[in-house]
mmCIF file of C-alpha atoms in Angstrom:
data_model
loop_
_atom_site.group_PDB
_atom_site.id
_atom_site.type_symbol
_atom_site.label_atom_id
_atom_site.label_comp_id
_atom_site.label_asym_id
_atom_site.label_seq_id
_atom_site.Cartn_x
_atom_site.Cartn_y
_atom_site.Cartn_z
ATOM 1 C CA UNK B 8 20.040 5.938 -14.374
ATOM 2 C CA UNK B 9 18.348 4.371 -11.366
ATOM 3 C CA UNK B 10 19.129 4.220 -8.179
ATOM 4 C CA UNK B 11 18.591 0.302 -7.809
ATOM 5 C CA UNK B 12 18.601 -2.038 -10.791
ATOM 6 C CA UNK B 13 17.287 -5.138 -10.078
ATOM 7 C CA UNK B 14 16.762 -8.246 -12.962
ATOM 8 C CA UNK B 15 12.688 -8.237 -12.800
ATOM 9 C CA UNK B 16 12.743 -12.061 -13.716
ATOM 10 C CA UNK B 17 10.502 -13.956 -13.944
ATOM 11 C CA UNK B 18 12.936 -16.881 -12.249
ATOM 12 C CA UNK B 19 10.872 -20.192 -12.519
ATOM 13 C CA UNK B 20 13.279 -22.567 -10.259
ATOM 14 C CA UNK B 21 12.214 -26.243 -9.201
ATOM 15 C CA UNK B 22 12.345 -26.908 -5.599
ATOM 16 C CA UNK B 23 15.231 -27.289 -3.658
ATOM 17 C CA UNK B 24 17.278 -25.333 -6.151
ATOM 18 C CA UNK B 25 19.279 -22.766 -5.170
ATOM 19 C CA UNK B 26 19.001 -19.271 -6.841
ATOM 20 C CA UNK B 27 20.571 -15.738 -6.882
ATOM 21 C CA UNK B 28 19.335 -12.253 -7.250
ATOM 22 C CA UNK B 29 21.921 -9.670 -8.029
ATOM 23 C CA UNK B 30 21.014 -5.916 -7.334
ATOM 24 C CA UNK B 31 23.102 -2.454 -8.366
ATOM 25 C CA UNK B 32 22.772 0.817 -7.106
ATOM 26 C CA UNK B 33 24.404 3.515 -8.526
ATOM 27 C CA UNK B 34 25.593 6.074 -5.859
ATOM 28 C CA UNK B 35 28.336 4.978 -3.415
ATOM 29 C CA UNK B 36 27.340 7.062 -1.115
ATOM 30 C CA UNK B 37 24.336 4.575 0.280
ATOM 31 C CA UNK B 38 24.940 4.033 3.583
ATOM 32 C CA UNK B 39 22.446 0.357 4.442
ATOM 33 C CA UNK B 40 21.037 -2.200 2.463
ATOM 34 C CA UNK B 41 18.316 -4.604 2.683
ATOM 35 C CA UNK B 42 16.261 -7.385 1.010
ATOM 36 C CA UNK B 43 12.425 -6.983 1.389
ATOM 37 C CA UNK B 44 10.163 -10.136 0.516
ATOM 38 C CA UNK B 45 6.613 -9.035 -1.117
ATOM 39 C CA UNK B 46 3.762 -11.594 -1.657
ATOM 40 C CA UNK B 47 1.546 -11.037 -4.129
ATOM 41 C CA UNK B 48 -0.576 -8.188 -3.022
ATOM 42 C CA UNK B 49 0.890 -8.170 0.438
ATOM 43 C CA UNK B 50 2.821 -5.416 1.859
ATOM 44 C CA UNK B 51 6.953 -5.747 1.586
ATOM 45 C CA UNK B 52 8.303 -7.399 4.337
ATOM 46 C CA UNK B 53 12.345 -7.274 5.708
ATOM 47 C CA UNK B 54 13.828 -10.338 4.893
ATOM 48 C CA UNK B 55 17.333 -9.310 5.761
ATOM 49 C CA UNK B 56 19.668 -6.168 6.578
ATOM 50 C CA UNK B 57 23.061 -7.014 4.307
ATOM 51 C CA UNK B 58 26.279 -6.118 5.498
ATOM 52 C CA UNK B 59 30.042 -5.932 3.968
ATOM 53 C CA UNK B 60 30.892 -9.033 6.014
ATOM 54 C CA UNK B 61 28.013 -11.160 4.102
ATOM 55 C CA UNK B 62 25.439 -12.396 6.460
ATOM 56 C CA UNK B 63 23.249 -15.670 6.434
ATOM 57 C CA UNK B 64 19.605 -16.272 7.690
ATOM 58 C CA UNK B 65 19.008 -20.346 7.692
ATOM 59 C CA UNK B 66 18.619 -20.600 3.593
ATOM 60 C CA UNK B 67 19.323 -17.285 3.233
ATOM 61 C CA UNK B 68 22.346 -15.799 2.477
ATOM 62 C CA UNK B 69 23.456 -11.791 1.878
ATOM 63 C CA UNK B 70 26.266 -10.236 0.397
ATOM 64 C CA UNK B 71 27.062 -6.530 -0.542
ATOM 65 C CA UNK B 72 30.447 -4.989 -2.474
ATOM 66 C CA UNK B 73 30.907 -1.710 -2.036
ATOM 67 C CA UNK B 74 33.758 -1.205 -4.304
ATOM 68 C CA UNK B 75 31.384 -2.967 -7.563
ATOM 69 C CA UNK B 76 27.935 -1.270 -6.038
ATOM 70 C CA UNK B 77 25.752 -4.302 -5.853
ATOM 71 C CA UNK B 78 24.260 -6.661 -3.402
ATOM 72 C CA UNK B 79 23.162 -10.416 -3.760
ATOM 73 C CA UNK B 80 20.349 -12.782 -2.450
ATOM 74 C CA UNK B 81 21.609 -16.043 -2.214
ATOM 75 C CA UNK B 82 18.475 -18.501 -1.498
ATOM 76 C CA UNK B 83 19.432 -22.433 -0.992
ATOM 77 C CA UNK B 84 17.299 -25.238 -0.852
ATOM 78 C CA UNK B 85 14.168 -23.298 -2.855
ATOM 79 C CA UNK B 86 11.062 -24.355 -1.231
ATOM 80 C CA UNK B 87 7.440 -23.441 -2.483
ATOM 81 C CA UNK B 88 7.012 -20.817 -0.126
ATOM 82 C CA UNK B 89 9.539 -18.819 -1.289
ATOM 83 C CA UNK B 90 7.829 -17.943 -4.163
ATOM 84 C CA UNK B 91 7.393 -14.173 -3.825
ATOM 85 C CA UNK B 92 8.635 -10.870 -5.263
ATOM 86 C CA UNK B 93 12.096 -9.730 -4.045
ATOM 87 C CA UNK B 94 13.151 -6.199 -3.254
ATOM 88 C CA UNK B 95 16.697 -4.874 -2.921
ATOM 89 C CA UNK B 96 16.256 -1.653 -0.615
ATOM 90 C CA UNK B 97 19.035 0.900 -0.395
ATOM 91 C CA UNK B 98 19.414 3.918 1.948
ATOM 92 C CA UNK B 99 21.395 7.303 2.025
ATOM 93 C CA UNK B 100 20.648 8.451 5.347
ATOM 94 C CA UNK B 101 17.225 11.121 5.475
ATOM 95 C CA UNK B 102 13.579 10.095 5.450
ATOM 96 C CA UNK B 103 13.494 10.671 1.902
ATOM 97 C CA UNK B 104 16.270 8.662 0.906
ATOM 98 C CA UNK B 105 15.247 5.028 0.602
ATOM 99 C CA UNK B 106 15.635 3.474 -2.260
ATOM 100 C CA UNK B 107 13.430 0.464 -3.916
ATOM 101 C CA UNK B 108 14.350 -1.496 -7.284
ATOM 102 C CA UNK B 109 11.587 -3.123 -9.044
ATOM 103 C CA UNK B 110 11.953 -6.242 -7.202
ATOM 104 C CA UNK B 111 12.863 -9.548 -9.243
ATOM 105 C CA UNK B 112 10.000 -12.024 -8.890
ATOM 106 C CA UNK B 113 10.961 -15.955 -7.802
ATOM 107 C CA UNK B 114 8.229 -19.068 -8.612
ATOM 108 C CA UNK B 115 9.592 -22.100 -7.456
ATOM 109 C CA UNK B 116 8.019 -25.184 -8.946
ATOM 110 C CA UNK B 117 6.941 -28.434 -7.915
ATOM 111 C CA UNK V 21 0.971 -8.831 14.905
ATOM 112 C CA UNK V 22 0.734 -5.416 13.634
ATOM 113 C CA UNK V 23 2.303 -2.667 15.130
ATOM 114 C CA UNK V 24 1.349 -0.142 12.092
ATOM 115 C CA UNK V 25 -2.320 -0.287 10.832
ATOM 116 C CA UNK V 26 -3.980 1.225 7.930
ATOM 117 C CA UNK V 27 -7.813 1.661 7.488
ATOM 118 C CA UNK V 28 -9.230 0.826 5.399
ATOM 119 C CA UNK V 29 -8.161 -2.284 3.750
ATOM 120 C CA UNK V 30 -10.272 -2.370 0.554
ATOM 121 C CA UNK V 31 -12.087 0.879 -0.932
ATOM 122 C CA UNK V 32 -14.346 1.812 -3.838
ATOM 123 C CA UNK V 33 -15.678 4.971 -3.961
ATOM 124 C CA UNK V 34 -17.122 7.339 -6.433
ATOM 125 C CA UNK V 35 -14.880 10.188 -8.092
ATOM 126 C CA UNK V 36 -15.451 13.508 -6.341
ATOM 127 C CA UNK V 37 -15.272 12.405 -3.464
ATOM 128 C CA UNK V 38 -12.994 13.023 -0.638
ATOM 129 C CA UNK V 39 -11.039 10.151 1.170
ATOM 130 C CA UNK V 40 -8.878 9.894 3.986
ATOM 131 C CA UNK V 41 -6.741 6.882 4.555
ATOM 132 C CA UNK V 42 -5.718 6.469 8.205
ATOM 133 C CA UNK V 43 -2.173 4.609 9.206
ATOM 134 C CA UNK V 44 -1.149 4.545 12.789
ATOM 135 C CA UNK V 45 1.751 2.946 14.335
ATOM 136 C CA UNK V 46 2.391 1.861 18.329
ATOM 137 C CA UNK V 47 6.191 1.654 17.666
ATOM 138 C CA UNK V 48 6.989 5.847 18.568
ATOM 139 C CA UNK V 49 8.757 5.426 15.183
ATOM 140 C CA UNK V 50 9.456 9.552 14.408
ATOM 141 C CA UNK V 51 9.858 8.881 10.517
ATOM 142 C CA UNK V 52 6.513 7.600 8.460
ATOM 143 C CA UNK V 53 6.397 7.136 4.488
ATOM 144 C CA UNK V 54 3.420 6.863 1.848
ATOM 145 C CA UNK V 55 4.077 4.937 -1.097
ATOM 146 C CA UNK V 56 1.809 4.121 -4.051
ATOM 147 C CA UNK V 57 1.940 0.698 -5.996
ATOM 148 C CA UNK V 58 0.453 -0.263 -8.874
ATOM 149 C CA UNK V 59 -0.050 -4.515 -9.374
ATOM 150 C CA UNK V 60 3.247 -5.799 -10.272
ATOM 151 C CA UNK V 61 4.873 -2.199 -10.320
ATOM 152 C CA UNK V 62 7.761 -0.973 -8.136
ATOM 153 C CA UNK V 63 6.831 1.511 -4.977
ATOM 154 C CA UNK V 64 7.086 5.375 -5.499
ATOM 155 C CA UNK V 65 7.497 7.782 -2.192
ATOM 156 C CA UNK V 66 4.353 9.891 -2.480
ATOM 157 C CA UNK V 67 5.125 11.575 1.156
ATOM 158 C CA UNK V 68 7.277 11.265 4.270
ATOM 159 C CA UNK V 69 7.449 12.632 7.591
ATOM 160 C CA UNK V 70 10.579 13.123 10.470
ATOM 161 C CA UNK V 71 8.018 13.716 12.884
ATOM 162 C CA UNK V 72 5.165 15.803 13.791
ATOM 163 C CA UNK V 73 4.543 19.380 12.335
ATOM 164 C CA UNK V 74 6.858 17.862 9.233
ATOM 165 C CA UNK V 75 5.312 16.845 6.135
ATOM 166 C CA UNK V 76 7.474 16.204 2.506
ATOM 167 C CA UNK V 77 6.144 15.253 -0.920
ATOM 168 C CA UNK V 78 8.496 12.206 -2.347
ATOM 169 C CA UNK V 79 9.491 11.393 -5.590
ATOM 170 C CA UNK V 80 6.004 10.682 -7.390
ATOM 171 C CA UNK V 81 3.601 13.646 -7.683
ATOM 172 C CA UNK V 82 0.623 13.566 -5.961
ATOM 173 C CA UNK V 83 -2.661 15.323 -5.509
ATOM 174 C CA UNK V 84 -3.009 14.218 -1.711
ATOM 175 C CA UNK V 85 -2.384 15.624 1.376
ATOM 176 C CA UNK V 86 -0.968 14.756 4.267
ATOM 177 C CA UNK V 87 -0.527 15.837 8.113
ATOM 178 C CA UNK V 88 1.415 14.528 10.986
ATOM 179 C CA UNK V 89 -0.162 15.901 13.860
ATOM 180 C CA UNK V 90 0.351 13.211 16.143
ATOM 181 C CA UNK V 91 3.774 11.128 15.968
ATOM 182 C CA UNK V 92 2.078 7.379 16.199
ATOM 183 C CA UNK V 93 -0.659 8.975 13.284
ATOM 184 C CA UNK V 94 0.184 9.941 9.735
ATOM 185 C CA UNK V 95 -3.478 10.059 7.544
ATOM 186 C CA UNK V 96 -3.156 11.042 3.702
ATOM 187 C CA UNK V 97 -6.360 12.447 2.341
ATOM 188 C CA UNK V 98 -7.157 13.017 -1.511
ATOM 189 C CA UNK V 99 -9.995 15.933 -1.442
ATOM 190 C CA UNK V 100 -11.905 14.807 -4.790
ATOM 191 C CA UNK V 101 -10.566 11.211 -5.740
ATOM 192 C CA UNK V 102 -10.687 10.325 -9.687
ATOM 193 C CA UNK V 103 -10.064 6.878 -11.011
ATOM 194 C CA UNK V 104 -6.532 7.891 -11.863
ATOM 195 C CA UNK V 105 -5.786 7.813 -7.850
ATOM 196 C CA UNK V 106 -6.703 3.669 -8.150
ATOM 197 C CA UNK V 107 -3.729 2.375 -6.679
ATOM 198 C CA UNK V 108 -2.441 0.377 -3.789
ATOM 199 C CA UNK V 109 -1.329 3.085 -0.740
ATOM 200 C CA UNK V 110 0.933 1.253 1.783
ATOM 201 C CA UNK V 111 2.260 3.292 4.532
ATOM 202 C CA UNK V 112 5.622 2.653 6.276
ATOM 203 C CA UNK V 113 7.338 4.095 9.554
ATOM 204 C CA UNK V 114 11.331 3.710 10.820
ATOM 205 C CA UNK V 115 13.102 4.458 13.366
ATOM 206 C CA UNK V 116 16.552 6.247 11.874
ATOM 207 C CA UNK V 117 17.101 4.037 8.619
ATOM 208 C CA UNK V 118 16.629 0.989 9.910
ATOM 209 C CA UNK V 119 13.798 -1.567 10.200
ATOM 210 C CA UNK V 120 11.234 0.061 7.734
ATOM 211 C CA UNK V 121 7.584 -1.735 8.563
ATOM 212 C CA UNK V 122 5.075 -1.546 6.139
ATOM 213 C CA UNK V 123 1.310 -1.676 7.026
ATOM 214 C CA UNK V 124 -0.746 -3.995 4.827
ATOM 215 C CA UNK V 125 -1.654 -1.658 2.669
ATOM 216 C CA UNK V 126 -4.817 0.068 1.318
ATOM 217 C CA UNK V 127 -6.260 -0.826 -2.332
ATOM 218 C CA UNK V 128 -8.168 2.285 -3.621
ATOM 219 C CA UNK V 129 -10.439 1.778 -6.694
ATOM 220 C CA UNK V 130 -12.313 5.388 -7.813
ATOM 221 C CA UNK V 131 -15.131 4.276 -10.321
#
């Protein structure tokens, strides 16, 4: 099994919708959590940390339960620009220990 | 504004040869990360580092080297590059496990 399970999408959403990304990981041990924005060949960029008290950025809003292992991307208002790949990160602690999923990629539409 | 760099951005090169790509960052981060990417393809740890004198191969094999001789520089050399190395290389750095930055990556085509 891996680590992080993301949906790879495609989501094709119309603008000013709002859409969510759901991510698992699968040891309960992972100690921080993030969502990393990638534009087409661009490097991954940190959108957001996500914490057990849910945390919002403008449009952007993170949650993560512990007890059911998976984290959410909650993105209001879709605007063009937010059309990019979307990777749930996940760390153990250790240099070796972070964790990517495949990313779920988001085209919002005209 | 960048505060880790890789060099260079875009290279084609003949198989045989050997290549070094060069990532430096200005942020004294101690731990720095390799990963590969193919186009629409999840990343795969190729190497990390804690710091200097410490080098680790990640979760994808690899036929490159690296060496961490310097904390702010972290180069990855392949020492006869085939067209199976063709890949994007983006190298990362972090402080603890928080705030990994990526550099903007280097796209490696071996014809």
């Amino acid at each position: 099994r891996k680590e992080v399970e993301q949906d790879p999408g495609p989501f094709n959403v119309p603008e000013g919708a709002t859409v969510a990304f759901n991510c698992t990981y699968s040891n309960s041990a992972s100690q921080s959590f993030f969502w990393y924005r990638q534009d087409c060949r661009k490097e991954p960029k940190l959108l957001m940390s996500v914490y057990s008290s849910g945390n919002e950025d403008g449009r952007f809003t993170a949650q993560l339960n512990r007890a059911s292992q998976y984290i959410s991307l909650l993105i209001r208002d879709s605007k063009l620009s937010d059309s990019a790949t979307y990777l749930c990160v996940v760390t153990r602690g250790g240099a070796n220990n972070l964790f990517f999923g495949t990313g779920t990629r988001l085209t919002v539409i005209p | 504004e960048a505060d880790i760099y890789q060099t260079p951005r875009y290279l084609v090169i003949g198989t045989g040869k050997k290549i070094t790509l060069e990532c430096s960052q200005t942020m004294g981060h101690d731990k720095m990360y390799w990963y590969q990417q193919d186009p629409g393809m999840e990343l795969h740890l190729i190497h990390y580092s804690y710091g200097v004198n410490s080098t680790e191969k990640g979760d994808l094999s690899s036929e490159s080297t690296v060496s961490r001789i310097r904390t702010e520089h972290f180069p990855l050399t392949l020492e006869s590059a085939r067209p199976s190395h063709t890949s994007q290389y983006l190298c990362a750095s972090s402080r603890q496990d928080y705030g990994y930055t990526f550099g903007s990556g280097t796209r490696l085509t071996v014809v």
